[in-house]
Amino acid sequence: MLTNLIDLWLPIVLSTVALFFVSFLSWMVLQFHRQDWLKLDNEDQFLKAVQECHLKPGNYMFPGCKTPEERNSAEFKKKLEAGPHGVMTVFSHTGMARNLALTFVYFLVVNFCLAYLAGMVLHRGADYMPVFRFMSTATFLVYLAGIVPHAIWFRCRIVGHIIDSLLYAVIVGVIFMAMWPGVSS
């Protein structure tokens, strides 16, 4: 018999809380992401120039273009070759509490989906190792997969995300392995 999601509510919640806590440790204590963001040498000059542009919150690419024709124009190609070129995100004034709450909800939804997947393929009373292998592999793939294409296109650093994903995989695998309904060694 396949496993019912109701039987997995506790490992879903515990793994969510654990990942939320490990995420905090990764970013704030161990600082795996410290090198993800660089400080501008001429920050004050940059801030003044950007303030004068009166940008609305959003993602910007520079040089930018709005149409394929503009992208193929000699003027755009000249700007691209001259540099600099890159991307910039301008945030609105959002609080840390909102982002923390959304992160918690994200972990909860993902862990619910992982449990749903596991319940489709693992039966009640499955052995420890198949539960651990399935959950840790699926968790690693889910938490790392989205950042890799992003890093390819936008050249962001992903070392911290790889470490996070490995930690998440082990944690979720262990929690589900230990709490799998009717698990046997």
Short mmCIF file of N, CA and C in Angstrom, two decimals:
data_model
loop_
_atom_site.label_atom_id
_atom_site.label_comp_id
_atom_site.label_asym_id
_atom_site.label_seq_id
_atom_site.Cartn_x
_atom_site.Cartn_y
_atom_site.Cartn_z
N MET A 1 0.83 -1.19 0.00
CA MET A 1 0.00 0.00 0.00
C MET A 1 0.88 1.25 0.00
N LEU A 2 0.55 2.21 -0.82
CA LEU A 2 1.30 3.45 -0.86
C LEU A 2 1.00 4.28 0.38
N THR A 3 1.88 5.23 0.66
CA THR A 3 1.77 6.01 1.88
C THR A 3 0.84 7.20 1.71
N ASN A 4 -0.01 7.41 2.68
CA ASN A 4 -0.97 8.50 2.69
C ASN A 4 -0.28 9.78 3.18
N LEU A 5 -0.61 10.90 2.56
CA LEU A 5 -0.02 12.19 2.95
C LEU A 5 -0.34 12.57 4.40
N ILE A 6 -1.48 12.15 4.88
CA ILE A 6 -1.85 12.46 6.26
C ILE A 6 -0.84 11.85 7.23
N ASP A 7 -0.32 10.67 6.87
CA ASP A 7 0.69 10.01 7.70
C ASP A 7 2.03 10.75 7.70
N LEU A 8 2.20 11.67 6.76
CA LEU A 8 3.50 12.35 6.60
C LEU A 8 3.47 13.80 7.08
N TRP A 9 2.40 14.24 7.72
CA TRP A 9 2.31 15.64 8.12
C TRP A 9 3.43 16.03 9.08
N LEU A 10 3.79 15.16 10.03
CA LEU A 10 4.82 15.51 11.00
C LEU A 10 6.21 15.64 10.35
N PRO A 11 6.66 14.68 9.52
CA PRO A 11 7.96 14.90 8.86
C PRO A 11 7.96 16.10 7.92
N ILE A 12 6.79 16.42 7.32
CA ILE A 12 6.72 17.61 6.46
C ILE A 12 6.98 18.86 7.30
N VAL A 13 6.29 18.97 8.42
CA VAL A 13 6.44 20.16 9.28
C VAL A 13 7.83 20.21 9.91
N LEU A 14 8.31 19.08 10.42
CA LEU A 14 9.64 19.08 11.05
C LEU A 14 10.75 19.39 10.05
N SER A 15 10.64 18.85 8.85
CA SER A 15 11.68 19.16 7.86
C SER A 15 11.61 20.62 7.43
N THR A 16 10.41 21.19 7.39
CA THR A 16 10.26 22.61 7.06
C THR A 16 10.94 23.47 8.12
N VAL A 17 10.67 23.19 9.38
CA VAL A 17 11.29 23.95 10.47
C VAL A 17 12.81 23.77 10.44
N ALA A 18 13.27 22.54 10.21
CA ALA A 18 14.71 22.27 10.17
C ALA A 18 15.39 23.03 9.03
N LEU A 19 14.78 23.03 7.85
CA LEU A 19 15.38 23.74 6.72
C LEU A 19 15.38 25.24 6.94
N PHE A 20 14.33 25.74 7.53
CA PHE A 20 14.27 27.17 7.84
C PHE A 20 15.42 27.55 8.78
N PHE A 21 15.66 26.74 9.79
CA PHE A 21 16.73 26.99 10.75
C PHE A 21 18.11 26.84 10.08
N VAL A 22 18.28 25.81 9.28
CA VAL A 22 19.56 25.61 8.58
C VAL A 22 19.82 26.73 7.58
N SER A 23 18.77 27.21 6.94
CA SER A 23 18.91 28.34 6.02
C SER A 23 19.44 29.56 6.76
N PHE A 24 18.87 29.80 7.94
CA PHE A 24 19.34 30.91 8.78
C PHE A 24 20.82 30.71 9.13
N LEU A 25 21.19 29.51 9.54
CA LEU A 25 22.59 29.24 9.88
C LEU A 25 23.51 29.45 8.67
N SER A 26 23.06 28.98 7.52
CA SER A 26 23.85 29.10 6.30
C SER A 26 24.13 30.55 5.94
N TRP A 27 23.11 31.38 6.02
CA TRP A 27 23.24 32.78 5.62
C TRP A 27 23.85 33.65 6.70
N MET A 28 23.43 33.49 7.95
CA MET A 28 23.79 34.43 9.00
C MET A 28 24.96 34.00 9.89
N VAL A 29 25.10 32.71 10.14
CA VAL A 29 26.14 32.26 11.05
C VAL A 29 27.34 31.71 10.28
N LEU A 30 27.12 30.71 9.45
CA LEU A 30 28.22 30.10 8.68
C LEU A 30 28.61 30.96 7.48
N GLN A 31 27.72 31.79 7.03
CA GLN A 31 27.92 32.75 5.95
C GLN A 31 28.44 32.12 4.65
N PHE A 32 27.78 31.03 4.23
CA PHE A 32 28.12 30.38 2.96
C PHE A 32 27.87 31.31 1.78
N HIS A 33 27.04 32.33 1.96
CA HIS A 33 26.68 33.22 0.86
C HIS A 33 27.37 34.58 0.94
N ARG A 34 28.34 34.68 1.82
CA ARG A 34 29.04 35.96 2.01
C ARG A 34 29.66 36.48 0.72
N GLN A 35 30.18 35.58 -0.09
CA GLN A 35 30.84 36.00 -1.33
C GLN A 35 29.88 36.16 -2.51
N ASP A 36 28.58 35.91 -2.28
CA ASP A 36 27.60 36.02 -3.36
C ASP A 36 27.42 37.45 -3.83
N TRP A 37 27.62 38.40 -2.94
CA TRP A 37 27.34 39.80 -3.25
C TRP A 37 28.58 40.64 -2.99
N LEU A 38 28.96 41.42 -3.98
CA LEU A 38 30.14 42.26 -3.87
C LEU A 38 29.73 43.70 -3.54
N LYS A 39 30.61 44.40 -2.84
CA LYS A 39 30.38 45.81 -2.53
C LYS A 39 31.08 46.65 -3.60
N LEU A 40 30.38 47.64 -4.09
CA LEU A 40 30.97 48.54 -5.08
C LEU A 40 32.03 49.42 -4.43
N ASP A 41 33.14 49.61 -5.11
CA ASP A 41 34.19 50.49 -4.59
C ASP A 41 33.71 51.94 -4.53
N ASN A 42 32.98 52.36 -5.55
CA ASN A 42 32.47 53.74 -5.62
C ASN A 42 30.97 53.75 -5.32
N GLU A 43 30.60 53.14 -4.21
CA GLU A 43 29.18 52.97 -3.90
C GLU A 43 28.42 54.30 -3.83
N ASP A 44 28.98 55.29 -3.18
CA ASP A 44 28.29 56.57 -3.03
C ASP A 44 28.02 57.21 -4.39
N GLN A 45 28.99 57.16 -5.26
CA GLN A 45 28.84 57.72 -6.60
C GLN A 45 27.77 56.94 -7.37
N PHE A 46 27.81 55.62 -7.26
CA PHE A 46 26.82 54.77 -7.93
C PHE A 46 25.41 55.06 -7.41
N LEU A 47 25.25 55.11 -6.08
CA LEU A 47 23.93 55.36 -5.48
C LEU A 47 23.36 56.70 -5.95
N LYS A 48 24.20 57.70 -6.01
CA LYS A 48 23.75 59.02 -6.45
C LYS A 48 23.26 58.95 -7.90
N ALA A 49 24.02 58.27 -8.75
CA ALA A 49 23.64 58.15 -10.16
C ALA A 49 22.33 57.38 -10.31
N VAL A 50 22.17 56.30 -9.55
CA VAL A 50 20.95 55.50 -9.65
C VAL A 50 19.76 56.28 -9.09
N GLN A 51 19.95 57.02 -8.00
CA GLN A 51 18.86 57.82 -7.44
C GLN A 51 18.36 58.84 -8.44
N GLU A 52 19.26 59.40 -9.22
CA GLU A 52 18.89 60.39 -10.22
C GLU A 52 18.06 59.77 -11.35
N CYS A 53 18.13 58.44 -11.52
CA CYS A 53 17.36 57.75 -12.56
C CYS A 53 15.92 57.49 -12.14
N HIS A 54 15.61 57.60 -10.85
CA HIS A 54 14.26 57.38 -10.32
C HIS A 54 13.68 56.04 -10.79
N LEU A 55 14.44 54.99 -10.57
CA LEU A 55 14.02 53.65 -11.00
C LEU A 55 12.92 53.10 -10.10
N LYS A 56 11.96 52.43 -10.73
CA LYS A 56 10.93 51.72 -9.99
C LYS A 56 11.48 50.34 -9.63
N PRO A 57 10.94 49.71 -8.60
CA PRO A 57 11.40 48.35 -8.28
C PRO A 57 11.22 47.42 -9.49
N GLY A 58 12.22 46.59 -9.71
CA GLY A 58 12.17 45.65 -10.84
C GLY A 58 13.55 45.15 -11.19
N ASN A 59 13.61 44.33 -12.22
CA ASN A 59 14.88 43.78 -12.72
C ASN A 59 15.24 44.52 -14.00
N TYR A 60 16.47 44.97 -14.05
CA TYR A 60 16.94 45.75 -15.19
C TYR A 60 18.16 45.09 -15.80
N MET A 61 18.23 45.16 -17.12
CA MET A 61 19.41 44.68 -17.84
C MET A 61 20.00 45.87 -18.55
N PHE A 62 21.32 45.97 -18.48
CA PHE A 62 21.97 47.08 -19.17
C PHE A 62 23.17 46.60 -19.95
N PRO A 63 23.35 47.08 -21.17
CA PRO A 63 22.37 47.86 -21.90
C PRO A 63 21.13 47.01 -22.14
N GLY A 64 20.02 47.67 -22.25
CA GLY A 64 18.75 46.95 -22.42
C GLY A 64 18.15 47.23 -23.77
N CYS A 65 17.21 46.38 -24.15
CA CYS A 65 16.48 46.59 -25.39
C CYS A 65 15.06 46.07 -25.19
N LYS A 66 14.13 46.65 -25.93
CA LYS A 66 12.72 46.27 -25.78
C LYS A 66 12.22 45.39 -26.92
N THR A 67 12.94 45.38 -28.04
CA THR A 67 12.48 44.60 -29.20
C THR A 67 13.66 43.84 -29.81
N PRO A 68 13.37 42.78 -30.56
CA PRO A 68 14.45 42.08 -31.27
C PRO A 68 15.18 42.99 -32.27
N GLU A 69 14.42 43.91 -32.87
CA GLU A 69 15.05 44.83 -33.82
C GLU A 69 16.08 45.72 -33.10
N GLU A 70 15.70 46.20 -31.92
CA GLU A 70 16.61 47.04 -31.14
C GLU A 70 17.86 46.24 -30.74
N ARG A 71 17.66 44.95 -30.38
CA ARG A 71 18.79 44.09 -29.97
C ARG A 71 19.76 43.89 -31.14
N ASN A 72 19.24 43.91 -32.36
CA ASN A 72 20.08 43.70 -33.53
C ASN A 72 20.66 44.99 -34.10
N SER A 73 20.32 46.12 -33.50
CA SER A 73 20.79 47.40 -34.03
C SER A 73 22.28 47.61 -33.75
N ALA A 74 22.90 48.40 -34.60
CA ALA A 74 24.32 48.72 -34.44
C ALA A 74 24.56 49.49 -33.14
N GLU A 75 23.62 50.36 -32.79
CA GLU A 75 23.75 51.16 -31.56
C GLU A 75 23.80 50.26 -30.32
N PHE A 76 22.89 49.26 -30.26
CA PHE A 76 22.86 48.36 -29.11
C PHE A 76 24.15 47.53 -29.05
N LYS A 77 24.56 47.00 -30.20
CA LYS A 77 25.78 46.19 -30.25
C LYS A 77 27.00 47.00 -29.81
N LYS A 78 27.04 48.27 -30.16
CA LYS A 78 28.13 49.14 -29.77
C LYS A 78 28.14 49.33 -28.24
N LYS A 79 26.97 49.56 -27.65
CA LYS A 79 26.87 49.69 -26.19
C LYS A 79 27.29 48.40 -25.50
N LEU A 80 26.88 47.28 -26.05
CA LEU A 80 27.20 45.98 -25.45
C LEU A 80 28.71 45.74 -25.48
N GLU A 81 29.34 46.03 -26.59
CA GLU A 81 30.78 45.85 -26.72
C GLU A 81 31.56 46.82 -25.82
N ALA A 82 31.07 48.04 -25.67
CA ALA A 82 31.76 49.05 -24.87
C ALA A 82 31.68 48.72 -23.38
N GLY A 83 30.58 48.08 -22.98
CA GLY A 83 30.42 47.73 -21.57
C GLY A 83 30.22 48.96 -20.71
N PRO A 84 29.98 48.83 -19.45
CA PRO A 84 29.74 47.54 -18.82
C PRO A 84 28.35 47.03 -19.18
N HIS A 85 28.15 45.73 -18.97
CA HIS A 85 26.82 45.17 -19.16
C HIS A 85 26.54 44.22 -18.00
N GLY A 86 25.25 44.16 -17.64
CA GLY A 86 24.90 43.33 -16.50
C GLY A 86 23.43 43.42 -16.19
N VAL A 87 23.10 42.96 -15.00
CA VAL A 87 21.72 43.01 -14.52
C VAL A 87 21.71 43.65 -13.14
N MET A 88 20.57 44.26 -12.82
CA MET A 88 20.43 44.92 -11.53
C MET A 88 18.99 44.75 -11.07
N THR A 89 18.83 44.45 -9.80
CA THR A 89 17.50 44.36 -9.21
C THR A 89 17.33 45.51 -8.25
N VAL A 90 16.24 46.24 -8.41
CA VAL A 90 15.91 47.34 -7.50
C VAL A 90 14.73 46.87 -6.66
N PHE A 91 14.92 46.85 -5.35
CA PHE A 91 13.89 46.38 -4.42
C PHE A 91 12.99 47.51 -3.98
N SER A 92 11.78 47.13 -3.62
CA SER A 92 10.91 48.07 -2.93
C SER A 92 11.26 47.96 -1.44
N HIS A 93 10.66 48.78 -0.64
CA HIS A 93 10.92 48.72 0.80
C HIS A 93 10.09 47.61 1.43
N THR A 94 10.63 46.39 1.39
CA THR A 94 9.95 45.27 2.03
C THR A 94 10.74 44.87 3.26
N GLY A 95 10.03 44.41 4.25
CA GLY A 95 10.67 44.03 5.50
C GLY A 95 11.20 42.61 5.49
N MET A 96 12.11 42.36 6.39
CA MET A 96 12.70 41.04 6.55
C MET A 96 11.64 40.02 6.94
N ALA A 97 10.66 40.41 7.75
CA ALA A 97 9.63 39.48 8.22
C ALA A 97 8.86 38.87 7.05
N ARG A 98 8.53 39.67 6.07
CA ARG A 98 7.81 39.18 4.89
C ARG A 98 8.63 38.12 4.17
N ASN A 99 9.90 38.40 3.94
CA ASN A 99 10.76 37.45 3.23
C ASN A 99 10.97 36.17 4.03
N LEU A 100 11.10 36.30 5.35
CA LEU A 100 11.24 35.10 6.19
C LEU A 100 9.97 34.26 6.13
N ALA A 101 8.82 34.90 6.20
CA ALA A 101 7.55 34.17 6.13
C ALA A 101 7.40 33.46 4.78
N LEU A 102 7.74 34.14 3.70
CA LEU A 102 7.65 33.53 2.37
C LEU A 102 8.64 32.37 2.22
N THR A 103 9.81 32.49 2.82
CA THR A 103 10.78 31.40 2.80
C THR A 103 10.24 30.18 3.52
N PHE A 104 9.62 30.39 4.68
CA PHE A 104 9.03 29.29 5.44
C PHE A 104 7.93 28.61 4.61
N VAL A 105 7.06 29.41 3.99
CA VAL A 105 5.98 28.86 3.17
C VAL A 105 6.57 28.08 2.00
N TYR A 106 7.62 28.60 1.39
CA TYR A 106 8.29 27.91 0.28
C TYR A 106 8.78 26.54 0.73
N PHE A 107 9.49 26.48 1.86
CA PHE A 107 9.96 25.19 2.37
C PHE A 107 8.79 24.25 2.64
N LEU A 108 7.72 24.76 3.20
CA LEU A 108 6.56 23.94 3.52
C LEU A 108 5.93 23.36 2.25
N VAL A 109 5.74 24.18 1.25
CA VAL A 109 5.13 23.72 0.00
C VAL A 109 6.03 22.70 -0.70
N VAL A 110 7.32 22.99 -0.77
CA VAL A 110 8.24 22.06 -1.43
C VAL A 110 8.29 20.73 -0.68
N ASN A 111 8.38 20.78 0.65
CA ASN A 111 8.43 19.54 1.42
C ASN A 111 7.12 18.77 1.32
N PHE A 112 5.99 19.46 1.24
CA PHE A 112 4.71 18.79 1.01
C PHE A 112 4.73 18.06 -0.34
N CYS A 113 5.22 18.73 -1.37
CA CYS A 113 5.29 18.11 -2.70
C CYS A 113 6.25 16.93 -2.72
N LEU A 114 7.37 17.05 -2.02
CA LEU A 114 8.31 15.93 -1.93
C LEU A 114 7.67 14.74 -1.22
N ALA A 115 6.92 15.00 -0.16
CA ALA A 115 6.23 13.94 0.56
C ALA A 115 5.17 13.29 -0.33
N TYR A 116 4.47 14.11 -1.10
CA TYR A 116 3.47 13.58 -2.03
C TYR A 116 4.12 12.64 -3.02
N LEU A 117 5.25 13.05 -3.58
CA LEU A 117 5.99 12.22 -4.53
C LEU A 117 6.43 10.91 -3.88
N ALA A 118 7.00 11.02 -2.68
CA ALA A 118 7.46 9.83 -1.97
C ALA A 118 6.31 8.89 -1.67
N GLY A 119 5.17 9.45 -1.30
CA GLY A 119 4.00 8.63 -1.01
C GLY A 119 3.50 7.86 -2.22
N MET A 120 3.80 8.35 -3.42
CA MET A 120 3.39 7.65 -4.65
C MET A 120 4.27 6.46 -4.96
N VAL A 121 5.53 6.49 -4.49
CA VAL A 121 6.46 5.41 -4.88
C VAL A 121 6.94 4.54 -3.72
N LEU A 122 6.86 5.04 -2.51
CA LEU A 122 7.33 4.27 -1.35
C LEU A 122 6.13 3.78 -0.55
N HIS A 123 6.17 2.54 -0.18
CA HIS A 123 5.04 1.97 0.56
C HIS A 123 5.22 2.16 2.05
N ARG A 124 4.12 2.05 2.75
CA ARG A 124 4.11 2.09 4.22
C ARG A 124 5.01 0.95 4.71
N GLY A 125 5.90 1.26 5.64
CA GLY A 125 6.80 0.25 6.17
C GLY A 125 8.04 0.01 5.31
N ALA A 126 8.32 0.94 4.38
CA ALA A 126 9.52 0.80 3.55
C ALA A 126 10.77 0.82 4.43
N ASP A 127 11.82 0.19 3.95
CA ASP A 127 13.09 0.17 4.70
C ASP A 127 13.69 1.56 4.77
N TYR A 128 14.58 1.74 5.75
CA TYR A 128 15.23 3.04 5.97
C TYR A 128 15.93 3.59 4.73
N MET A 129 16.79 2.79 4.16
CA MET A 129 17.64 3.31 3.08
C MET A 129 16.87 3.72 1.83
N PRO A 130 15.89 2.97 1.35
CA PRO A 130 15.13 3.47 0.19
C PRO A 130 14.44 4.80 0.48
N VAL A 131 13.92 4.95 1.69
CA VAL A 131 13.28 6.23 2.06
C VAL A 131 14.33 7.34 2.05
N PHE A 132 15.48 7.11 2.68
CA PHE A 132 16.53 8.12 2.73
C PHE A 132 17.03 8.46 1.32
N ARG A 133 17.30 7.43 0.52
CA ARG A 133 17.85 7.67 -0.82
C ARG A 133 16.86 8.46 -1.68
N PHE A 134 15.59 8.07 -1.65
CA PHE A 134 14.60 8.77 -2.46
C PHE A 134 14.46 10.22 -2.00
N MET A 135 14.24 10.40 -0.71
CA MET A 135 13.98 11.76 -0.20
C MET A 135 15.20 12.66 -0.35
N SER A 136 16.39 12.16 -0.07
CA SER A 136 17.57 13.02 -0.18
C SER A 136 17.88 13.37 -1.64
N THR A 137 17.71 12.41 -2.53
CA THR A 137 17.96 12.69 -3.95
C THR A 137 16.94 13.69 -4.50
N ALA A 138 15.66 13.45 -4.22
CA ALA A 138 14.62 14.36 -4.70
C ALA A 138 14.80 15.75 -4.10
N THR A 139 15.14 15.81 -2.82
CA THR A 139 15.34 17.11 -2.16
C THR A 139 16.51 17.86 -2.78
N PHE A 140 17.63 17.17 -3.00
CA PHE A 140 18.79 17.81 -3.61
C PHE A 140 18.43 18.37 -4.99
N LEU A 141 17.76 17.56 -5.80
CA LEU A 141 17.38 18.01 -7.14
C LEU A 141 16.46 19.22 -7.10
N VAL A 142 15.49 19.20 -6.23
CA VAL A 142 14.52 20.30 -6.16
C VAL A 142 15.18 21.60 -5.72
N TYR A 143 15.95 21.55 -4.65
CA TYR A 143 16.49 22.79 -4.11
C TYR A 143 17.65 23.35 -4.94
N LEU A 144 18.34 22.51 -5.70
CA LEU A 144 19.47 23.01 -6.49
C LEU A 144 19.08 23.34 -7.93
N ALA A 145 18.11 22.62 -8.47
CA ALA A 145 17.82 22.71 -9.91
C ALA A 145 17.51 24.13 -10.40
N GLY A 146 16.77 24.90 -9.64
CA GLY A 146 16.38 26.23 -10.11
C GLY A 146 17.52 27.21 -10.20
N ILE A 147 18.51 27.08 -9.35
CA ILE A 147 19.58 28.08 -9.33
C ILE A 147 20.62 27.86 -10.45
N VAL A 148 20.76 26.64 -10.94
CA VAL A 148 21.80 26.36 -11.94
C VAL A 148 21.54 27.10 -13.25
N PRO A 149 20.35 27.00 -13.86
CA PRO A 149 20.13 27.79 -15.08
C PRO A 149 20.23 29.29 -14.83
N HIS A 150 19.79 29.72 -13.65
CA HIS A 150 19.92 31.13 -13.29
C HIS A 150 21.39 31.55 -13.26
N ALA A 151 22.23 30.70 -12.70
CA ALA A 151 23.67 31.00 -12.63
C ALA A 151 24.31 30.98 -14.02
N ILE A 152 23.85 30.10 -14.87
CA ILE A 152 24.40 30.04 -16.23
C ILE A 152 24.11 31.35 -16.96
N TRP A 153 22.89 31.83 -16.85
CA TRP A 153 22.50 33.02 -17.61
C TRP A 153 22.93 34.32 -16.94
N PHE A 154 22.89 34.37 -15.63
CA PHE A 154 23.14 35.64 -14.95
C PHE A 154 24.43 35.64 -14.13
N ARG A 155 25.21 34.58 -14.27
CA ARG A 155 26.55 34.47 -13.69
C ARG A 155 26.61 34.74 -12.18
N CYS A 156 25.58 34.27 -11.48
CA CYS A 156 25.62 34.43 -10.03
C CYS A 156 26.37 33.25 -9.42
N ARG A 157 26.95 33.48 -8.30
CA ARG A 157 27.74 32.47 -7.59
C ARG A 157 26.79 31.47 -6.94
N ILE A 158 27.08 30.15 -7.08
CA ILE A 158 26.16 29.16 -6.54
C ILE A 158 26.79 28.21 -5.52
N VAL A 159 28.03 28.44 -5.14
CA VAL A 159 28.69 27.54 -4.19
C VAL A 159 27.87 27.39 -2.91
N GLY A 160 27.41 28.49 -2.34
CA GLY A 160 26.60 28.43 -1.13
C GLY A 160 25.30 27.67 -1.34
N HIS A 161 24.70 27.80 -2.53
CA HIS A 161 23.46 27.10 -2.84
C HIS A 161 23.69 25.59 -2.96
N ILE A 162 24.84 25.21 -3.49
CA ILE A 162 25.17 23.79 -3.57
C ILE A 162 25.32 23.21 -2.16
N ILE A 163 26.03 23.91 -1.31
CA ILE A 163 26.20 23.47 0.08
C ILE A 163 24.84 23.39 0.77
N ASP A 164 24.02 24.44 0.62
CA ASP A 164 22.67 24.43 1.20
C ASP A 164 21.88 23.22 0.72
N SER A 165 21.89 22.98 -0.58
CA SER A 165 21.11 21.88 -1.15
C SER A 165 21.56 20.53 -0.62
N LEU A 166 22.86 20.35 -0.46
CA LEU A 166 23.36 19.10 0.13
C LEU A 166 22.90 18.94 1.58
N LEU A 167 22.99 20.02 2.34
CA LEU A 167 22.52 19.97 3.74
C LEU A 167 21.03 19.69 3.80
N TYR A 168 20.25 20.38 2.97
CA TYR A 168 18.81 20.16 2.94
C TYR A 168 18.49 18.70 2.60
N ALA A 169 19.22 18.16 1.62
CA ALA A 169 18.98 16.78 1.19
C ALA A 169 19.20 15.79 2.33
N VAL A 170 20.29 15.96 3.05
CA VAL A 170 20.59 15.05 4.16
C VAL A 170 19.54 15.21 5.26
N ILE A 171 19.22 16.44 5.60
CA ILE A 171 18.25 16.70 6.68
C ILE A 171 16.88 16.12 6.36
N VAL A 172 16.36 16.42 5.18
CA VAL A 172 15.04 15.91 4.79
C VAL A 172 15.08 14.38 4.70
N GLY A 173 16.15 13.84 4.11
CA GLY A 173 16.28 12.39 4.02
C GLY A 173 16.26 11.72 5.38
N VAL A 174 17.00 12.27 6.33
CA VAL A 174 17.07 11.69 7.67
C VAL A 174 15.71 11.81 8.39
N ILE A 175 15.09 12.98 8.31
CA ILE A 175 13.80 13.17 9.00
C ILE A 175 12.74 12.21 8.45
N PHE A 176 12.63 12.13 7.13
CA PHE A 176 11.63 11.23 6.55
C PHE A 176 11.99 9.76 6.80
N MET A 177 13.27 9.44 6.75
CA MET A 177 13.70 8.08 7.02
C MET A 177 13.30 7.68 8.44
N ALA A 178 13.56 8.56 9.39
CA ALA A 178 13.28 8.25 10.81
C ALA A 178 11.79 8.23 11.11
N MET A 179 11.00 8.98 10.34
CA MET A 179 9.58 9.13 10.68
C MET A 179 8.66 8.49 9.65
N TRP A 180 9.22 7.71 8.74
CA TRP A 180 8.38 7.09 7.71
C TRP A 180 7.41 6.11 8.37
N PRO A 181 6.15 6.19 8.00
CA PRO A 181 5.15 5.32 8.65
C PRO A 181 5.47 3.83 8.51
N GLY A 182 5.55 3.16 9.64
CA GLY A 182 5.80 1.72 9.66
C GLY A 182 7.17 1.33 9.19
N VAL A 183 8.15 2.25 9.26
CA VAL A 183 9.50 1.99 8.75
C VAL A 183 10.14 0.85 9.52
N SER A 184 10.91 0.05 8.79
CA SER A 184 11.64 -1.04 9.42
C SER A 184 13.09 -0.97 8.96
N SER A 185 13.99 -1.52 9.76
CA SER A 185 15.40 -1.51 9.36
C SER A 185 15.65 -2.69 8.50
#
